[in-house]
Amino acid sequence: MKSLSGRCFLSAAAAVLAVAAATQVRAAYPDHPIKLIVPFTAAGTVDMVGRALAEKLSAKLGQPVIVDNKAGATGQIGSSEVARADPDGYTLLLMSATVHTVSPNLKQHFPFDPIDGFTPISEVVSFPYVMVVSATSPYKTVADLVAAARAKPNAISYGSFGPGSGPHLISELFALSTGTKLLHVPYKGAAPALTDVMGGQITFFIDSLPSPLGQIRGGKLRPLAVTTLQRSPTVPDVPTMSETIPGFEAIAWLGVAAPPKTPRPIVTKLYQALAEISKDQAYGDKLRAIGLEPVVSASPEAFRTWLIAQKQYWGDVVRKAHIPMID
């Protein structure tokens, strides 16, 4: 039997070795290229953010950060790959609200735990959705639209990417918040929905701000409101939805996560790099030009807590609006 002093010595030695190992991980990482999986197609808003972020991360970490587009199943294919990857910090994920806080509420069988199936590191970008109507629409304000919807139930139509998409849920939140009944017209993407709202075939469309920004600036669409609690610096003259409907909020966001059980020293190093990048003026100006705001979470733990709250928020919308499960 080992003596008490012997056991204490061994415990102290183990603690020293653990600290040394953690220090070695922190000092060595990264020593080869990192892959940032973007679970959507190239050339879109999410891809643009991923590439801008990868460029800055490469400079901060001293190793190439390579964007790998793994699109499919509304972001689930690429995300699944990260959930299964080795927890060594060399495979990262660009998370989105759709995959991690919205879609899980609409499926009975989701391919992974949207939060605890990963190691959340930080939110990196936040941006509003925007309600738009045709430039020739008779509706000049959200109040105009609400009055018309209350006067004629199911006469006011809106577009979406299909059942369970962000535009669908936010439009249903709008209906719940105003006590109105609307006509849902699903599309296969933003482009045909924007075409039809410009042509007056549907009354309004709610999409993330970068999507219709060109048509707003070109005078083809009239923005009625953004869905964040504060006005967007990109379109400062556009009121918030909460100015008409108190408390109304819907946030679009992107974040960075690693595979589950990624060592804390690696998570800390990545978080610190993301925090520094969020303050980079050139990076921020590039994102703000298209309606995005660079942000950083207070900590990885705070980001996880926020993700849980966001998932619950959209789960409540799904239940209250009686939106059926997709599978």
mmCIF file of C-alpha atoms in Angstrom:
data_model
loop_
_atom_site.group_PDB
_atom_site.id
_atom_site.type_symbol
_atom_site.label_atom_id
_atom_site.label_comp_id
_atom_site.label_asym_id
_atom_site.label_seq_id
_atom_site.Cartn_x
_atom_site.Cartn_y
_atom_site.Cartn_z
ATOM 1 C CA MET A 1 0.000 0.000 0.000
ATOM 2 C CA LYS A 2 1.327 3.407 -0.923
ATOM 3 C CA SER A 3 1.832 5.853 1.910
ATOM 4 C CA LEU A 4 -0.233 9.022 2.169
ATOM 5 C CA SER A 5 2.821 11.066 1.266
ATOM 6 C CA GLY A 6 3.401 8.812 -1.743
ATOM 7 C CA ARG A 7 -0.164 9.280 -2.950
ATOM 8 C CA CYS A 8 0.152 13.061 -2.526
ATOM 9 C CA PHE A 9 3.379 12.995 -4.506
ATOM 10 C CA LEU A 10 1.743 11.056 -7.324
ATOM 11 C CA SER A 11 -1.268 13.404 -7.348
ATOM 12 C CA ALA A 12 0.984 16.435 -7.495
ATOM 13 C CA ALA A 13 3.022 14.851 -10.270
ATOM 14 C CA ALA A 14 -0.135 14.081 -12.268
ATOM 15 C CA ALA A 15 -1.310 17.670 -11.884
ATOM 16 C CA VAL A 16 2.049 18.973 -13.101
ATOM 17 C CA LEU A 17 1.919 16.633 -16.105
ATOM 18 C CA ALA A 18 -1.646 17.733 -16.925
ATOM 19 C CA VAL A 19 -0.651 21.399 -16.816
ATOM 20 C CA ALA A 20 2.383 20.662 -18.936
ATOM 21 C CA ALA A 21 0.289 18.764 -21.487
ATOM 22 C CA ALA A 22 -2.247 21.590 -21.702
ATOM 23 C CA THR A 23 0.553 24.109 -22.133
ATOM 24 C CA GLN A 24 2.082 21.989 -24.880
ATOM 25 C CA VAL A 25 -1.262 21.792 -26.725
ATOM 26 C CA ARG A 26 -1.708 25.526 -26.410
ATOM 27 C CA ALA A 27 1.804 26.250 -27.640
ATOM 28 C CA ALA A 28 1.784 23.744 -30.522
ATOM 29 C CA TYR A 29 -1.675 24.464 -31.937
ATOM 30 C CA PRO A 30 -1.977 24.984 -34.814
ATOM 31 C CA ASP A 31 0.980 23.435 -36.616
ATOM 32 C CA HIS A 32 -0.731 22.640 -39.932
ATOM 33 C CA PRO A 33 -3.688 23.969 -42.002
ATOM 34 C CA ILE A 34 -7.182 24.201 -40.521
ATOM 35 C CA LYS A 35 -10.372 23.378 -42.441
ATOM 36 C CA LEU A 36 -13.399 25.641 -41.963
ATOM 37 C CA ILE A 37 -16.482 23.824 -43.223
ATOM 38 C CA VAL A 38 -19.174 26.102 -44.638
ATOM 39 C CA PRO A 39 -22.295 23.902 -44.936
ATOM 40 C CA PHE A 40 -23.784 25.939 -47.789
ATOM 41 C CA THR A 41 -22.925 26.622 -51.426
ATOM 42 C CA ALA A 42 -20.186 28.955 -52.579
ATOM 43 C CA ALA A 43 -20.870 32.610 -53.451
ATOM 44 C CA GLY A 44 -23.694 33.136 -50.962
ATOM 45 C CA THR A 45 -23.690 35.335 -47.862
ATOM 46 C CA VAL A 46 -22.608 32.518 -45.540
ATOM 47 C CA ASP A 47 -19.749 31.594 -47.873
ATOM 48 C CA MET A 48 -18.630 35.228 -48.089
ATOM 49 C CA VAL A 49 -18.467 35.472 -44.306
ATOM 50 C CA GLY A 50 -16.596 32.169 -44.112
ATOM 51 C CA ARG A 51 -13.937 33.337 -46.565
ATOM 52 C CA ALA A 52 -13.500 36.729 -44.908
ATOM 53 C CA LEU A 53 -13.201 35.029 -41.534
ATOM 54 C CA ALA A 54 -10.801 32.366 -42.818
ATOM 55 C CA GLU A 55 -8.472 35.031 -44.180
ATOM 56 C CA LYS A 56 -8.321 36.797 -40.822
ATOM 57 C CA LEU A 57 -7.993 33.541 -38.843
ATOM 58 C CA SER A 58 -5.078 32.502 -41.040
ATOM 59 C CA ALA A 59 -3.245 35.708 -40.145
ATOM 60 C CA LYS A 60 -4.024 35.368 -36.425
ATOM 61 C CA LEU A 61 -3.136 31.685 -36.102
ATOM 62 C CA GLY A 62 -0.178 31.548 -38.457
ATOM 63 C CA GLN A 63 -1.572 28.650 -40.483
ATOM 64 C CA PRO A 64 -3.800 28.533 -43.577
ATOM 65 C CA VAL A 65 -7.519 28.282 -42.818
ATOM 66 C CA ILE A 66 -9.143 26.682 -45.837
ATOM 67 C CA VAL A 67 -12.857 27.054 -46.581
ATOM 68 C CA ASP A 68 -14.523 23.784 -47.565
ATOM 69 C CA ASN A 69 -18.084 24.131 -48.883
ATOM 70 C CA LYS A 70 -20.108 21.050 -47.948
ATOM 71 C CA ALA A 71 -23.646 21.965 -48.962
ATOM 72 C CA GLY A 72 -26.736 19.798 -48.740
ATOM 73 C CA ALA A 73 -29.783 19.016 -46.599
ATOM 74 C CA THR A 74 -30.100 22.680 -45.584
ATOM 75 C CA GLY A 75 -26.682 22.728 -43.950
ATOM 76 C CA GLN A 76 -26.922 19.368 -42.210
ATOM 77 C CA ILE A 77 -24.391 17.475 -44.349
ATOM 78 C CA GLY A 78 -21.449 19.751 -43.639
ATOM 79 C CA SER A 79 -22.435 20.138 -40.001
ATOM 80 C CA SER A 80 -22.621 16.351 -39.560
ATOM 81 C CA GLU A 81 -19.067 16.043 -40.837
ATOM 82 C CA VAL A 82 -17.795 18.405 -38.149
ATOM 83 C CA ALA A 83 -19.797 16.617 -35.448
ATOM 84 C CA ARG A 84 -17.922 13.401 -36.383
ATOM 85 C CA ALA A 85 -14.475 14.971 -36.839
ATOM 86 C CA ASP A 86 -11.508 14.523 -34.517
ATOM 87 C CA PRO A 87 -11.559 17.062 -31.668
ATOM 88 C CA ASP A 88 -8.137 18.440 -32.496
ATOM 89 C CA GLY A 89 -9.065 21.949 -33.650
ATOM 90 C CA TYR A 90 -8.247 21.293 -37.299
ATOM 91 C CA THR A 91 -11.857 20.979 -38.464
ATOM 92 C CA LEU A 92 -14.160 23.893 -37.633
ATOM 93 C CA LEU A 93 -17.744 24.715 -38.576
ATOM 94 C CA LEU A 94 -19.428 27.937 -39.570
ATOM 95 C CA MET A 95 -22.709 27.534 -37.672
ATOM 96 C CA SER A 96 -25.994 29.143 -38.676
ATOM 97 C CA ALA A 97 -29.313 29.906 -37.022
ATOM 98 C CA THR A 98 -31.117 27.704 -39.546
ATOM 99 C CA VAL A 99 -29.182 24.541 -38.704
ATOM 100 C CA HIS A 100 -28.685 24.922 -34.970
ATOM 101 C CA THR A 101 -31.663 26.795 -33.534
ATOM 102 C CA VAL A 102 -34.506 26.681 -36.086
ATOM 103 C CA SER A 103 -34.569 23.388 -38.025
ATOM 104 C CA PRO A 104 -34.143 21.115 -34.959
ATOM 105 C CA ASN A 105 -37.565 22.269 -33.760
ATOM 106 C CA LEU A 106 -39.181 21.022 -36.956
ATOM 107 C CA LYS A 107 -37.813 17.493 -37.176
ATOM 108 C CA GLN A 108 -38.587 14.519 -34.990
ATOM 109 C CA HIS A 109 -35.281 12.907 -35.961
ATOM 110 C CA PHE A 110 -32.352 15.301 -36.348
ATOM 111 C CA PRO A 111 -28.984 13.842 -37.457
ATOM 112 C CA PHE A 112 -27.041 15.365 -34.537
ATOM 113 C CA ASP A 113 -27.494 17.325 -31.344
ATOM 114 C CA PRO A 114 -27.485 20.893 -32.730
ATOM 115 C CA ILE A 115 -25.717 22.340 -29.679
ATOM 116 C CA ASP A 116 -24.068 19.685 -27.531
ATOM 117 C CA GLY A 117 -23.025 17.701 -30.606
ATOM 118 C CA PHE A 118 -20.403 20.447 -31.040
ATOM 119 C CA THR A 119 -18.113 22.661 -29.005
ATOM 120 C CA PRO A 120 -19.540 26.168 -29.534
ATOM 121 C CA ILE A 121 -16.798 28.821 -29.581
ATOM 122 C CA SER A 122 -18.403 32.159 -30.452
ATOM 123 C CA GLU A 123 -20.979 34.002 -32.471
ATOM 124 C CA VAL A 124 -19.154 35.920 -35.218
ATOM 125 C CA VAL A 125 -21.815 37.766 -37.217
ATOM 126 C CA SER A 126 -25.276 39.112 -36.396
ATOM 127 C CA PHE A 127 -27.741 40.663 -38.822
ATOM 128 C CA PRO A 128 -31.437 41.416 -39.140
ATOM 129 C CA TYR A 129 -34.100 40.052 -41.373
ATOM 130 C CA VAL A 130 -35.979 42.701 -43.321
ATOM 131 C CA MET A 131 -39.608 42.861 -44.435
ATOM 132 C CA VAL A 132 -39.888 44.099 -48.016
ATOM 133 C CA VAL A 133 -42.759 44.924 -50.370
ATOM 134 C CA SER A 134 -42.772 46.065 -53.972
ATOM 135 C CA ALA A 135 -41.718 49.658 -54.548
ATOM 136 C CA THR A 136 -45.197 50.188 -56.015
ATOM 137 C CA SER A 137 -47.031 48.544 -53.107
ATOM 138 C CA PRO A 138 -49.756 50.574 -51.394
ATOM 139 C CA TYR A 139 -48.253 49.596 -48.013
ATOM 140 C CA LYS A 140 -45.842 52.211 -46.723
ATOM 141 C CA THR A 141 -45.493 50.962 -43.138
ATOM 142 C CA VAL A 142 -45.854 47.828 -41.043
ATOM 143 C CA ALA A 143 -48.992 49.369 -39.522
ATOM 144 C CA ASP A 144 -50.512 49.672 -43.020
ATOM 145 C CA LEU A 145 -49.838 46.001 -43.661
ATOM 146 C CA VAL A 146 -51.247 44.897 -40.299
ATOM 147 C CA ALA A 147 -54.433 46.908 -40.854
ATOM 148 C CA ALA A 148 -54.947 45.316 -44.276
ATOM 149 C CA ALA A 149 -54.309 41.818 -42.912
ATOM 150 C CA ARG A 150 -56.801 42.314 -40.098
ATOM 151 C CA ALA A 151 -59.415 43.631 -42.512
ATOM 152 C CA LYS A 152 -59.058 40.695 -44.922
ATOM 153 C CA PRO A 153 -57.804 37.438 -43.357
ATOM 154 C CA ASN A 154 -55.662 35.306 -45.718
ATOM 155 C CA ALA A 155 -55.674 38.041 -48.382
ATOM 156 C CA ILE A 156 -52.134 39.205 -47.514
ATOM 157 C CA SER A 157 -49.586 36.755 -48.891
ATOM 158 C CA TYR A 158 -45.931 36.188 -48.071
ATOM 159 C CA GLY A 159 -43.107 34.160 -49.566
ATOM 160 C CA SER A 160 -40.649 31.745 -47.975
ATOM 161 C CA PHE A 161 -38.046 29.100 -48.858
ATOM 162 C CA GLY A 162 -40.591 26.480 -47.852
ATOM 163 C CA PRO A 163 -42.113 25.088 -44.654
ATOM 164 C CA GLY A 164 -39.803 25.521 -41.678
ATOM 165 C CA SER A 165 -37.485 28.037 -43.318
ATOM 166 C CA GLY A 166 -36.471 31.246 -41.573
ATOM 167 C CA PRO A 167 -38.779 33.442 -43.675
ATOM 168 C CA HIS A 168 -41.663 31.056 -42.942
ATOM 169 C CA LEU A 169 -41.167 31.075 -39.168
ATOM 170 C CA ILE A 170 -40.611 34.825 -38.929
ATOM 171 C CA SER A 171 -43.697 35.545 -41.033
ATOM 172 C CA GLU A 172 -45.706 33.234 -38.771
ATOM 173 C CA LEU A 173 -44.257 35.045 -35.746
ATOM 174 C CA PHE A 174 -45.460 38.268 -37.365
ATOM 175 C CA ALA A 175 -48.942 36.761 -37.784
ATOM 176 C CA LEU A 176 -48.988 35.538 -34.161
ATOM 177 C CA SER A 177 -47.799 38.899 -32.864
ATOM 178 C CA THR A 178 -50.454 40.851 -34.767
ATOM 179 C CA GLY A 179 -53.382 38.447 -34.520
ATOM 180 C CA THR A 180 -53.616 38.130 -38.288
ATOM 181 C CA LYS A 181 -54.032 35.271 -40.759
ATOM 182 C CA LEU A 182 -51.714 35.271 -43.776
ATOM 183 C CA LEU A 183 -51.379 33.232 -46.969
ATOM 184 C CA HIS A 184 -48.097 31.302 -47.163
ATOM 185 C CA VAL A 185 -46.557 30.920 -50.651
ATOM 186 C CA PRO A 186 -43.447 28.684 -50.536
ATOM 187 C CA TYR A 187 -40.620 28.985 -53.087
ATOM 188 C CA LYS A 188 -37.422 27.042 -53.767
ATOM 189 C CA GLY A 189 -35.165 29.946 -52.870
ATOM 190 C CA ALA A 190 -34.834 33.678 -52.370
ATOM 191 C CA ALA A 191 -34.512 34.649 -56.038
ATOM 192 C CA PRO A 192 -38.001 33.588 -57.224
ATOM 193 C CA ALA A 193 -39.610 34.989 -54.069
ATOM 194 C CA LEU A 194 -37.892 38.345 -54.583
ATOM 195 C CA THR A 195 -38.969 38.371 -58.229
ATOM 196 C CA ASP A 196 -42.598 37.792 -57.262
ATOM 197 C CA VAL A 197 -42.669 40.355 -54.485
ATOM 198 C CA MET A 198 -41.197 42.940 -56.875
ATOM 199 C CA GLY A 199 -43.866 41.999 -59.411
ATOM 200 C CA GLY A 200 -46.674 42.135 -56.858
ATOM 201 C CA GLN A 201 -47.556 38.432 -57.080
ATOM 202 C CA ILE A 202 -47.030 38.182 -53.306
ATOM 203 C CA THR A 203 -47.515 40.979 -50.781
ATOM 204 C CA PHE A 204 -44.324 40.778 -48.757
ATOM 205 C CA PHE A 205 -41.193 38.776 -48.143
ATOM 206 C CA ILE A 206 -39.020 38.591 -45.024
ATOM 207 C CA ASP A 207 -35.418 37.569 -45.657
ATOM 208 C CA SER A 208 -32.008 38.239 -44.146
ATOM 209 C CA LEU A 209 -30.913 41.777 -45.004
ATOM 210 C CA PRO A 210 -28.020 40.920 -47.384
ATOM 211 C CA SER A 211 -30.365 39.030 -49.751
ATOM 212 C CA PRO A 212 -32.637 41.911 -50.937
ATOM 213 C CA LEU A 213 -30.195 44.743 -50.185
ATOM 214 C CA GLY A 214 -29.322 45.313 -53.853
ATOM 215 C CA GLN A 215 -32.990 45.663 -54.833
ATOM 216 C CA ILE A 216 -33.618 47.955 -51.851
ATOM 217 C CA ARG A 217 -30.749 50.214 -52.889
ATOM 218 C CA GLY A 218 -31.897 50.033 -56.500
ATOM 219 C CA GLY A 219 -35.383 51.239 -55.586
ATOM 220 C CA LYS A 220 -37.165 48.063 -56.654
ATOM 221 C CA LEU A 221 -38.171 47.036 -53.133
ATOM 222 C CA ARG A 222 -39.495 49.083 -50.221
ATOM 223 C CA PRO A 223 -38.195 47.975 -46.821
ATOM 224 C CA LEU A 224 -40.843 48.280 -44.113
ATOM 225 C CA ALA A 225 -38.887 47.066 -41.095
ATOM 226 C CA VAL A 226 -35.857 45.187 -39.818
ATOM 227 C CA THR A 227 -36.342 42.511 -37.187
ATOM 228 C CA THR A 228 -33.588 43.372 -34.695
ATOM 229 C CA LEU A 229 -34.394 45.529 -31.679
ATOM 230 C CA GLN A 230 -32.003 48.213 -32.912
ATOM 231 C CA ARG A 231 -31.986 49.762 -36.371
ATOM 232 C CA SER A 232 -29.367 48.482 -38.791
ATOM 233 C CA PRO A 233 -26.487 50.873 -39.565
ATOM 234 C CA THR A 234 -26.647 49.581 -43.143
ATOM 235 C CA VAL A 235 -30.228 50.882 -43.597
ATOM 236 C CA PRO A 236 -30.564 53.377 -40.712
ATOM 237 C CA ASP A 237 -33.760 54.946 -42.043
ATOM 238 C CA VAL A 238 -35.660 51.656 -41.903
ATOM 239 C CA PRO A 239 -37.590 51.270 -38.611
ATOM 240 C CA THR A 240 -37.464 48.153 -36.475
ATOM 241 C CA MET A 241 -40.438 45.830 -36.330
ATOM 242 C CA SER A 242 -40.525 46.424 -32.566
ATOM 243 C CA GLU A 243 -41.327 50.103 -33.140
ATOM 244 C CA THR A 244 -44.754 48.895 -34.303
ATOM 245 C CA ILE A 245 -44.949 45.512 -32.553
ATOM 246 C CA PRO A 246 -43.259 45.886 -29.133
ATOM 247 C CA GLY A 247 -40.748 43.155 -28.363
ATOM 248 C CA PHE A 248 -40.708 41.656 -31.868
ATOM 249 C CA GLU A 249 -37.254 40.236 -32.560
ATOM 250 C CA ALA A 250 -35.716 37.774 -34.995
ATOM 251 C CA ILE A 251 -31.943 37.564 -35.303
ATOM 252 C CA ALA A 252 -29.920 36.001 -38.085
ATOM 253 C CA TRP A 253 -26.445 34.942 -36.979
ATOM 254 C CA LEU A 254 -23.391 32.874 -37.799
ATOM 255 C CA GLY A 255 -20.931 31.370 -35.355
ATOM 256 C CA VAL A 256 -17.924 29.092 -35.109
ATOM 257 C CA ALA A 257 -17.865 25.663 -33.474
ATOM 258 C CA ALA A 258 -15.467 22.754 -33.176
ATOM 259 C CA PRO A 259 -16.197 19.032 -32.794
ATOM 260 C CA PRO A 260 -17.370 17.829 -29.386
ATOM 261 C CA LYS A 261 -14.719 17.360 -26.664
ATOM 262 C CA THR A 262 -12.236 19.757 -28.267
ATOM 263 C CA PRO A 263 -9.605 20.554 -25.590
ATOM 264 C CA ARG A 264 -10.145 23.776 -23.688
ATOM 265 C CA PRO A 265 -6.727 25.301 -24.584
ATOM 266 C CA ILE A 266 -7.594 25.022 -28.282
ATOM 267 C CA VAL A 267 -11.067 26.487 -27.726
ATOM 268 C CA THR A 268 -9.539 29.379 -25.791
ATOM 269 C CA LYS A 269 -6.982 30.103 -28.512
ATOM 270 C CA LEU A 270 -9.675 30.104 -31.212
ATOM 271 C CA TYR A 271 -11.997 32.268 -29.111
ATOM 272 C CA GLN A 272 -9.259 34.830 -28.499
ATOM 273 C CA ALA A 273 -8.509 34.990 -32.233
ATOM 274 C CA LEU A 274 -12.207 35.514 -33.046
ATOM 275 C CA ALA A 275 -12.474 38.235 -30.399
ATOM 276 C CA GLU A 276 -9.559 40.107 -31.977
ATOM 277 C CA ILE A 277 -10.960 39.691 -35.481
ATOM 278 C CA SER A 278 -14.317 41.168 -34.411
ATOM 279 C CA LYS A 279 -12.491 44.458 -33.746
ATOM 280 C CA ASP A 280 -10.680 44.546 -37.109
ATOM 281 C CA GLN A 281 -11.807 47.719 -38.912
ATOM 282 C CA ALA A 282 -11.303 46.540 -42.504
ATOM 283 C CA TYR A 283 -13.046 43.233 -41.816
ATOM 284 C CA GLY A 284 -15.928 45.020 -40.098
ATOM 285 C CA ASP A 285 -16.344 47.559 -42.896
ATOM 286 C CA LYS A 286 -16.478 44.760 -45.482
ATOM 287 C CA LEU A 287 -19.279 43.006 -43.604
ATOM 288 C CA ARG A 288 -21.266 46.133 -42.731
ATOM 289 C CA ALA A 289 -21.355 47.107 -46.406
ATOM 290 C CA ILE A 290 -23.695 44.159 -47.019
ATOM 291 C CA GLY A 291 -25.732 44.423 -43.822
ATOM 292 C CA LEU A 292 -23.733 42.228 -41.439
ATOM 293 C CA GLU A 293 -22.370 43.184 -38.019
ATOM 294 C CA PRO A 294 -19.220 41.483 -36.651
ATOM 295 C CA VAL A 295 -19.717 40.352 -33.056
ATOM 296 C CA VAL A 296 -18.132 38.107 -30.442
ATOM 297 C CA SER A 297 -19.773 36.220 -27.587
ATOM 298 C CA ALA A 298 -18.792 37.010 -24.004
ATOM 299 C CA SER A 299 -17.282 33.496 -23.766
ATOM 300 C CA PRO A 300 -17.738 30.043 -25.318
ATOM 301 C CA GLU A 301 -20.012 29.168 -22.383
ATOM 302 C CA ALA A 302 -22.098 32.295 -22.924
ATOM 303 C CA PHE A 303 -22.449 31.382 -26.611
ATOM 304 C CA ARG A 304 -23.724 27.900 -25.707
ATOM 305 C CA THR A 305 -26.240 29.361 -23.254
ATOM 306 C CA TRP A 306 -27.453 31.804 -25.905
ATOM 307 C CA LEU A 307 -27.837 28.984 -28.446
ATOM 308 C CA ILE A 308 -30.045 27.071 -26.027
ATOM 309 C CA ALA A 309 -32.233 30.149 -25.510
ATOM 310 C CA GLN A 310 -32.525 30.782 -29.261
ATOM 311 C CA LYS A 311 -33.508 27.164 -29.926
ATOM 312 C CA GLN A 312 -36.199 27.427 -27.246
ATOM 313 C CA TYR A 313 -37.416 30.732 -28.689
ATOM 314 C CA TRP A 314 -38.040 29.239 -32.136
ATOM 315 C CA GLY A 315 -39.452 26.072 -30.631
ATOM 316 C CA ASP A 316 -42.108 28.206 -28.936
ATOM 317 C CA VAL A 317 -42.938 29.885 -32.266
ATOM 318 C CA VAL A 318 -43.307 26.486 -33.968
ATOM 319 C CA ARG A 319 -45.673 25.242 -31.254
ATOM 320 C CA LYS A 320 -47.770 28.403 -31.006
ATOM 321 C CA ALA A 321 -48.138 28.670 -34.784
ATOM 322 C CA HIS A 322 -48.993 24.943 -35.028
ATOM 323 C CA ILE A 323 -46.331 24.404 -37.686
ATOM 324 C CA PRO A 324 -46.188 20.662 -38.419
ATOM 325 C CA MET A 325 -43.042 18.562 -38.223
ATOM 326 C CA ILE A 326 -41.279 18.062 -41.543
ATOM 327 C CA ASP A 327 -40.572 14.353 -40.957
#
